[in-house]
PDB file of C-alpha atoms in Angstrom:
ATOM      1  CA  VAL A   1     203.490  88.029 -88.623  1.00 69.00           C
ATOM      2  CA  VAL A   2     202.545  91.869 -87.280  1.00 60.00           C
ATOM      3  CA  SER A   3     201.769  92.736 -83.603  1.00 61.00           C
ATOM      4  CA  GLU A   4     200.998  96.135 -82.205  1.00 57.00           C
ATOM      5  CA  ASP A   5     204.422  96.536 -80.397  1.00 60.00           C
ATOM      6  CA  GLN A   6     206.681  94.568 -82.819  1.00 68.00           C
ATOM      7  CA  ALA A   7     208.229  94.871 -86.399  1.00 79.00           C
ATOM      8  CA  PRO A   8     206.723  92.329 -88.789  1.00 86.00           C
ATOM      9  CA  PHE A   9     208.516  88.946 -88.854  1.00 88.00           C
ATOM     10  CA  ILE A  10     208.196  85.636 -90.602  1.00 90.00           C
ATOM     11  CA  ALA A  11     207.408  82.820 -88.270  1.00 92.00           C
ATOM     12  CA  VAL A  12     209.420  79.716 -88.945  1.00 93.00           C
ATOM     13  CA  ALA A  13     207.583  77.046 -87.033  1.00 96.00           C
ATOM     14  CA  LEU A  14     208.956  73.450 -86.579  1.00 95.00           C
ATOM     15  CA  GLY A  15     209.055  70.618 -84.071  1.00 96.00           C
ATOM     16  CA  SER A  16     211.602  68.034 -83.079  1.00 95.00           C
ATOM     17  CA  GLY A  17     211.063  64.298 -83.127  1.00 94.00           C
ATOM     18  CA  ASN A  18     212.970  61.022 -84.561  1.00 93.00           C
ATOM     19  CA  ARG A  19     210.292  59.722 -86.696  1.00 91.00           C
ATOM     20  CA  SER A  20     212.333  56.512 -87.363  1.00 92.00           C
ATOM     21  CA  HIS A  21     212.064  55.863 -83.444  1.00 92.00           C
ATOM     22  CA  PRO A  22     208.642  56.909 -82.493  1.00 91.00           C
ATOM     23  CA  LEU A  23     208.669  54.905 -79.485  1.00 89.00           C
ATOM     24  CA  ASP A  24     211.783  56.624 -78.041  1.00 89.00           C
ATOM     25  CA  THR A  25     211.301  58.205 -74.484  1.00 87.00           C
ATOM     26  CA  ALA A  26     215.071  59.290 -73.709  1.00 86.00           C
ATOM     27  CA  VAL A  27     214.701  62.693 -75.412  1.00 87.00           C
ATOM     28  CA  GLN A  28     212.644  65.671 -74.510  1.00 88.00           C
ATOM     29  CA  ASP A  29     211.509  67.144 -77.847  1.00 93.00           C
ATOM     30  CA  ARG A  30     210.138  70.685 -78.259  1.00 94.00           C
ATOM     31  CA  PHE A  31     208.110  72.821 -80.395  1.00 96.00           C
ATOM     32  CA  TYR A  32     209.794  76.020 -81.796  1.00 97.00           C
ATOM     33  CA  MET A  33     208.906  79.361 -83.460  1.00 96.00           C
ATOM     34  CA  ILE A  34     211.838  81.230 -84.705  1.00 94.00           C
ATOM     35  CA  LYS A  35     211.614  84.742 -85.997  1.00 91.00           C
ATOM     36  CA  ASP A  36     213.080  85.668 -89.513  1.00 88.00           C
ATOM     37  CA  LYS A  37     213.186  89.499 -88.641  1.00 84.00           C
ATOM     38  CA  ASN A  38     213.813  90.291 -92.452  1.00 83.00           C
ATOM     39  CA  PRO A  39     210.541  89.620 -94.210  1.00 84.00           C
ATOM     40  CA  PHE A  40     210.945  92.078 -96.995  1.00 85.00           C
ATOM     41  CA  SER A  41     214.451  92.323 -98.000  1.00 83.00           C
ATOM     42  CA  LYS A  42     217.810  90.689 -97.652  1.00 81.00           C
ATOM     43  CA  PRO A  43     219.800  91.429 -94.440  1.00 78.00           C
ATOM     44  CA  ALA A  44     223.072  93.322 -94.603  1.00 79.00           C
ATOM     45  CA  SER A  45     224.778  90.148 -93.094  1.00 78.00           C
ATOM     46  CA  TYR A  46     224.037  86.616 -91.967  1.00 73.00           C
ATOM     47  CA  ASP A  47     226.309  86.667 -88.893  1.00 66.00           C
ATOM     48  CA  THR A  48     223.608  86.413 -86.159  1.00 74.00           C
ATOM     49  CA  THR A  49     223.224  83.028 -84.966  1.00 82.00           C
ATOM     50  CA  VAL A  50     219.847  81.974 -83.064  1.00 86.00           C
ATOM     51  CA  TYR A  51     220.575  79.826 -80.029  1.00 89.00           C
ATOM     52  CA  GLU A  52     218.016  78.183 -77.755  1.00 91.00           C
ATOM     53  CA  GLY A  53     219.120  80.632 -75.173  1.00 92.00           C
ATOM     54  CA  THR A  54     217.880  83.430 -77.379  1.00 93.00           C
ATOM     55  CA  LEU A  55     214.327  81.791 -77.457  1.00 96.00           C
ATOM     56  CA  LEU A  56     211.858  82.314 -74.683  1.00 95.00           C
ATOM     57  CA  ASP A  57     210.758  79.065 -72.914  1.00 94.00           C
ATOM     58  CA  THR A  58     206.896  79.527 -72.767  1.00 94.00           C
ATOM     59  CA  THR A  59     206.058  76.003 -71.532  1.00 92.00           C
ATOM     60  CA  THR A  60     204.527  77.447 -68.185  1.00 89.00           C
ATOM     61  CA  ASP A  61     204.142  80.933 -69.227  1.00 91.00           C
ATOM     62  CA  LEU A  62     200.509  81.872 -70.235  1.00 90.00           C
ATOM     63  CA  SER A  63     201.596  85.660 -70.541  1.00 89.00           C
ATOM     64  CA  PRO A  64     204.893  85.673 -72.154  1.00 92.00           C
ATOM     65  CA  ASP A  65     206.626  88.793 -73.544  1.00 92.00           C
ATOM     66  CA  VAL A  66     208.519  87.751 -76.563  1.00 92.00           C
ATOM     67  CA  SER A  67     209.258  91.223 -77.800  1.00 88.00           C
ATOM     68  CA  ASN A  68     213.201  90.983 -76.811  1.00 90.00           C
ATOM     69  CA  TYR A  69     213.633  87.324 -77.852  1.00 93.00           C
ATOM     70  CA  ASP A  70     214.238  85.696 -81.257  1.00 92.00           C
ATOM     71  CA  GLY A  71     211.184  83.376 -80.852  1.00 94.00           C
ATOM     72  CA  TRP A  72     209.730  81.046 -78.351  1.00 96.00           C
ATOM     73  CA  PHE A  73     209.738  77.044 -77.783  1.00 95.00           C
ATOM     74  CA  LEU A  74     207.452  74.681 -75.667  1.00 94.00           C
ATOM     75  CA  GLN A  75     208.677  71.917 -74.017  1.00 92.00           C
ATOM     76  CA  LEU A  76     206.749  68.729 -75.074  1.00 90.00           C
ATOM     77  CA  THR A  77     205.752  67.040 -71.864  1.00 78.00           C
ATOM     78  CA  ASN A  78     202.755  64.581 -72.300  1.00 58.00           C
ATOM     79  CA  GLY A  79     200.181  66.756 -73.923  1.00 48.00           C
ATOM     80  CA  THR A  80     198.257  67.385 -70.656  1.00 51.00           C
ATOM     81  CA  GLY A  81     200.065  70.267 -69.273  1.00 48.00           C
ATOM     82  CA  ALA A  82     201.870  68.064 -66.605  1.00 51.00           C
ATOM     83  CA  SER A  83     204.879  69.659 -64.700  1.00 54.00           C
ATOM     84  CA  VAL A  84     208.066  70.450 -66.846  1.00 57.00           C
ATOM     85  CA  GLY A  85     210.341  67.306 -66.795  1.00 57.00           C
ATOM     86  CA  SER A  86     207.569  64.711 -66.798  1.00 64.00           C
ATOM     87  CA  TYR A  87     208.092  64.034 -70.432  1.00 74.00           C
ATOM     88  CA  VAL A  88     207.197  60.709 -71.515  1.00 82.00           C
ATOM     89  CA  GLY A  89     208.396  60.728 -75.276  1.00 89.00           C
ATOM     90  CA  GLU A  90     205.884  63.111 -76.891  1.00 92.00           C
ATOM     91  CA  LYS A  91     207.212  64.298 -80.097  1.00 94.00           C
ATOM     92  CA  VAL A  92     206.303  66.036 -83.417  1.00 95.00           C
ATOM     93  CA  LEU A  93     206.175  63.821 -86.316  1.00 95.00           C
ATOM     94  CA  SER A  94     204.308  65.829 -88.842  1.00 95.00           C
ATOM     95  CA  GLU A  95     204.288  69.377 -90.503  1.00 95.00           C
ATOM     96  CA  SER A  96     202.672  72.156 -88.754  1.00 96.00           C
ATOM     97  CA  VAL A  97     199.982  74.715 -90.239  1.00 94.00           C
ATOM     98  CA  THR A  98     199.954  78.441 -89.460  1.00 93.00           C
ATOM     99  CA  PHE A  99     196.270  79.849 -89.817  1.00 90.00           C
ATOM    100  CA  ASP A 100     194.170  82.526 -88.501  1.00 87.00           C
ATOM    101  CA  GLY A 101     196.954  83.719 -86.101  1.00 89.00           C
ATOM    102  CA  ALA A 102     197.580  80.171 -84.725  1.00 93.00           C
ATOM    103  CA  ILE A 103     200.057  77.527 -85.239  1.00 95.00           C
ATOM    104  CA  ILE A 104     198.361  74.192 -85.161  1.00 95.00           C
ATOM    105  CA  PHE A 105     200.398  70.806 -84.947  1.00 96.00           C
ATOM    106  CA  THR A 106     200.159  67.283 -83.845  1.00 95.00           C
ATOM    107  CA  THR A 107     202.217  65.301 -81.669  1.00 94.00           C
ATOM    108  CA  PHE A 108     202.767  61.678 -80.862  1.00 94.00           C
ATOM    109  CA  THR A 109     203.289  60.181 -77.253  1.00 91.00           C
ATOM    110  CA  PRO A 110     204.193  56.431 -76.985  1.00 89.00           C
ATOM    111  CA  VAL A 111     202.380  54.289 -74.293  1.00 81.00           C
ATOM    112  CA  ALA A 112     204.847  53.773 -71.348  1.00 66.00           C
ATOM    113  CA  THR A 113     203.634  50.306 -70.856  1.00 57.00           C
ATOM    114  CA  THR A 114     201.286  47.617 -72.375  1.00 53.00           C
ATOM    115  CA  SER A 115     198.800  46.047 -70.192  1.00 52.00           C
ATOM    116  CA  SER A 116     199.511  42.168 -69.785  1.00 48.00           C
ATOM    117  CA  GLY A 117     195.753  41.581 -70.112  1.00 54.00           C
ATOM    118  CA  SER A 118     195.180  43.257 -73.640  1.00 59.00           C
ATOM    119  CA  CYS A 119     195.858  41.728 -76.774  1.00 61.00           C
ATOM    120  CA  ALA A 120     195.546  45.231 -78.558  1.00 59.00           C
ATOM    121  CA  PRO A 121     198.435  46.660 -80.235  1.00 63.00           C
ATOM    122  CA  ASN A 122     200.222  49.615 -78.523  1.00 66.00           C
ATOM    123  CA  GLN A 123     199.498  52.503 -80.678  1.00 80.00           C
ATOM    124  CA  GLY A 124     200.378  55.494 -78.589  1.00 88.00           C
ATOM    125  CA  THR A 125     198.377  58.798 -78.389  1.00 90.00           C
ATOM    126  CA  GLY A 126     198.024  61.592 -80.887  1.00 92.00           C
ATOM    127  CA  SER A 127     197.200  65.182 -79.790  1.00 92.00           C
ATOM    128  CA  VAL A 128     196.701  68.330 -81.640  1.00 93.00           C
ATOM    129  CA  PHE A 129     197.938  71.860 -80.291  1.00 95.00           C
ATOM    130  CA  ALA A 130     196.623  75.120 -81.241  1.00 94.00           C
ATOM    131  CA  VAL A 131     198.767  78.193 -80.008  1.00 94.00           C
ATOM    132  CA  ASN A 132     199.144  81.761 -80.768  1.00 93.00           C
ATOM    133  CA  VAL A 133     201.863  82.244 -83.555  1.00 94.00           C
ATOM    134  CA  ALA A 134     203.426  85.170 -81.741  1.00 92.00           C
ATOM    135  CA  ASP A 135     203.900  83.830 -78.218  1.00 93.00           C
ATOM    136  CA  ALA A 136     202.457  80.324 -77.757  1.00 93.00           C
ATOM    137  CA  ARG A 137     199.479  81.429 -75.485  1.00 92.00           C
ATOM    138  CA  PRO A 138     196.597  79.124 -75.951  1.00 91.00           C
ATOM    139  CA  VAL A 139     193.968  80.430 -78.381  1.00 88.00           C
ATOM    140  CA  LEU A 140     190.970  78.157 -77.323  1.00 87.00           C
ATOM    141  CA  ASP A 141     189.729  76.255 -74.394  1.00 81.00           C
ATOM    142  CA  LEU A 142     190.710  72.884 -75.925  1.00 83.00           C
ATOM    143  CA  ASP A 143     190.368  70.956 -72.981  1.00 75.00           C
ATOM    144  CA  THR A 144     186.981  72.472 -72.060  1.00 69.00           C
ATOM    145  CA  VAL A 145     187.552  72.054 -68.364  1.00 64.00           C
ATOM    146  CA  SER A 146     187.672  75.715 -67.211  1.00 56.00           C
ATOM    147  CA  SER A 147     186.209  78.851 -68.549  1.00 55.00           C
ATOM    148  CA  SER A 148     187.297  80.008 -72.304  1.00 54.00           C
ATOM    149  CA  THR A 149     188.460  83.234 -70.376  1.00 61.00           C
ATOM    150  CA  SER A 150     190.538  81.540 -68.006  1.00 74.00           C
ATOM    151  CA  PHE A 151     193.270  79.445 -70.074  1.00 82.00           C
ATOM    152  CA  THR A 152     195.431  76.984 -68.645  1.00 84.00           C
ATOM    153  CA  ARG A 153     198.342  75.221 -70.116  1.00 85.00           C
ATOM    154  CA  SER A 154     196.361  72.290 -71.110  1.00 86.00           C
ATOM    155  CA  ASP A 155     194.211  74.358 -73.084  1.00 88.00           C
ATOM    156  CA  ARG A 156     196.939  74.553 -75.862  1.00 91.00           C
ATOM    157  CA  SER A 157     196.039  70.829 -76.825  1.00 90.00           C
ATOM    158  CA  LEU A 158     193.480  68.251 -77.107  1.00 90.00           C
ATOM    159  CA  THR A 159     193.764  64.317 -77.264  1.00 91.00           C
ATOM    160  CA  LEU A 160     192.697  62.970 -80.727  1.00 91.00           C
ATOM    161  CA  VAL A 161     190.138  59.782 -80.938  1.00 90.00           C
ATOM    162  CA  ARG A 162     192.479  58.253 -83.536  1.00 86.00           C
ATOM    163  CA  THR A 163     195.650  56.576 -81.985  1.00 88.00           C
ATOM    164  CA  GLY A 164     198.903  56.188 -83.236  1.00 89.00           C
ATOM    165  CA  ILE A 165     201.048  58.730 -85.319  1.00 92.00           C
ATOM    166  CA  ALA A 166     198.600  61.586 -86.527  1.00 92.00           C
ATOM    167  CA  PRO A 167     199.361  63.202 -89.800  1.00 94.00           C
ATOM    168  CA  GLU A 168     199.527  66.957 -90.215  1.00 95.00           C
ATOM    169  CA  VAL A 169     196.205  69.150 -89.786  1.00 94.00           C
ATOM    170  CA  THR A 170     194.455  69.862 -93.032  1.00 93.00           C
ATOM    171  CA  ILE A 171     192.373  73.045 -93.409  1.00 91.00           C
ATOM    172  CA  LEU A 172     189.382  72.531 -95.719  1.00 88.00           C
ATOM    173  CA  PHE A 173     187.621  75.633 -97.257  1.00 85.00           C
ATOM    174  CA  PRO A 174     183.930  74.609 -98.150  1.00 81.00           C
ATOM    175  CA  PRO A 175     182.816  76.242-101.332  1.00 78.00           C
ATOM    176  CA  ILE A 176     179.730  78.057 -99.697  1.00 74.00           C
ATOM    177  CA  ASP A 177     179.832  81.648 -99.025  1.00 71.00           C
ATOM    178  CA  GLY A 178     180.282  82.632 -95.361  1.00 70.00           C
ATOM    179  CA  VAL A 179     180.951  79.101 -94.313  1.00 76.00           C
ATOM    180  CA  GLN A 180     184.085  78.742 -91.944  1.00 83.00           C
ATOM    181  CA  PRO A 181     186.958  76.855 -92.807  1.00 87.00           C
ATOM    182  CA  VAL A 182     187.335  73.158 -91.472  1.00 88.00           C
ATOM    183  CA  ALA A 183     190.247  71.465 -89.730  1.00 90.00           C
ATOM    184  CA  LEU A 184     190.817  67.827 -89.900  1.00 91.00           C
ATOM    185  CA  VAL A 185     193.282  65.183 -88.642  1.00 93.00           C
ATOM    186  CA  ALA A 186     192.663  62.432 -91.038  1.00 91.00           C
ATOM    187  CA  ALA A 187     188.985  61.929 -90.911  1.00 90.00           C
ATOM    188  CA  GLU A 188     188.752  63.517 -87.359  1.00 91.00           C
ATOM    189  CA  GLN A 189     187.303  67.212 -87.479  1.00 89.00           C
ATOM    190  CA  LEU A 190     188.607  69.432 -84.932  1.00 89.00           C
ATOM    191  CA  ASP A 191     186.397  72.123 -83.250  1.00 85.00           C
ATOM    192  CA  LEU A 192     188.881  75.013 -83.602  1.00 84.00           C
ATOM    193  CA  GLU A 193     186.477  77.749 -84.493  1.00 81.00           C
ATOM    194  CA  LEU A 194     188.430  78.886 -87.368  1.00 80.00           C
ATOM    195  CA  ASN A 195     187.627  82.261 -88.697  1.00 75.00           C
ATOM    196  CA  ASN A 196     188.594  84.133 -92.485  1.00 68.00           C
ATOM    197  CA  PRO A 197     186.205  82.213 -94.594  1.00 66.00           C
ATOM    198  CA  PRO A 198     187.336  82.383 -98.248  1.00 65.00           C
ATOM    199  CA  VAL A 199     186.038  85.676-100.076  1.00 67.00           C
ATOM    200  CA  LYS A 200     185.666  85.443-103.852  1.00 67.00           C
ATOM    201  CA  THR A 201     187.912  88.023-105.494  1.00 74.00           C
ATOM    202  CA  TYR A 202     187.562  89.119-109.274  1.00 76.00           C
ATOM    203  CA  TRP A 203     189.551  91.015-111.781  1.00 79.00           C
ATOM    204  CA  PHE A 204     189.213  92.165-115.301  1.00 80.00           C
ATOM    205  CA  GLN A 205     191.417  93.143-118.242  1.00 81.00           C
ATOM    206  CA  GLN A 206     190.378  96.137-119.934  1.00 80.00           C
ATOM    207  CA  GLU A 207     190.860  95.924-123.789  1.00 82.00           C
ATOM    208  CA  THR A 208     192.678  98.869-125.309  1.00 72.00           C
TER     209      THR A 208
END
């Protein structure tokens, strides 16, 4: 990752969540981006430890300054931007994807209670997040409630049509020049406005 006011770094993106206990609501999970500040060479030493205190909590901050931190983290509340501390078991159970300057990842939120009048299984809710890789700002108006130029916390994510535990996001590149990449979660297509379509590159070897 390269920004205007920072040295380049490798972004290590990962979320927490116990896949063997997806219905657990006792732990508030998080999503982290940790900077590897030695992208091109081995550091002189490995004596620097990254703690959560050296990461910036960007959960409620839509204009964060991460320049003096080792990265950032988001507290997973309930996928709708509710107040911090109102978590209901939202967790990350699949790998994230970094593409076009954004980290894209899915979460799972178990349903708190099952209606006594319903015979349907309690499958929980899947969400997909798309945040700026450098500082976790929303990159799109995903909740489509407000103007795309006035982002809110809930613009970071949208609720998937598919219920249950969502798999990771897959990026497809149509074999047609100029066609934008497509993001999918299982069979559900996401409107993420991905840029950077693939460009054919050629090489040749001259016989001597």
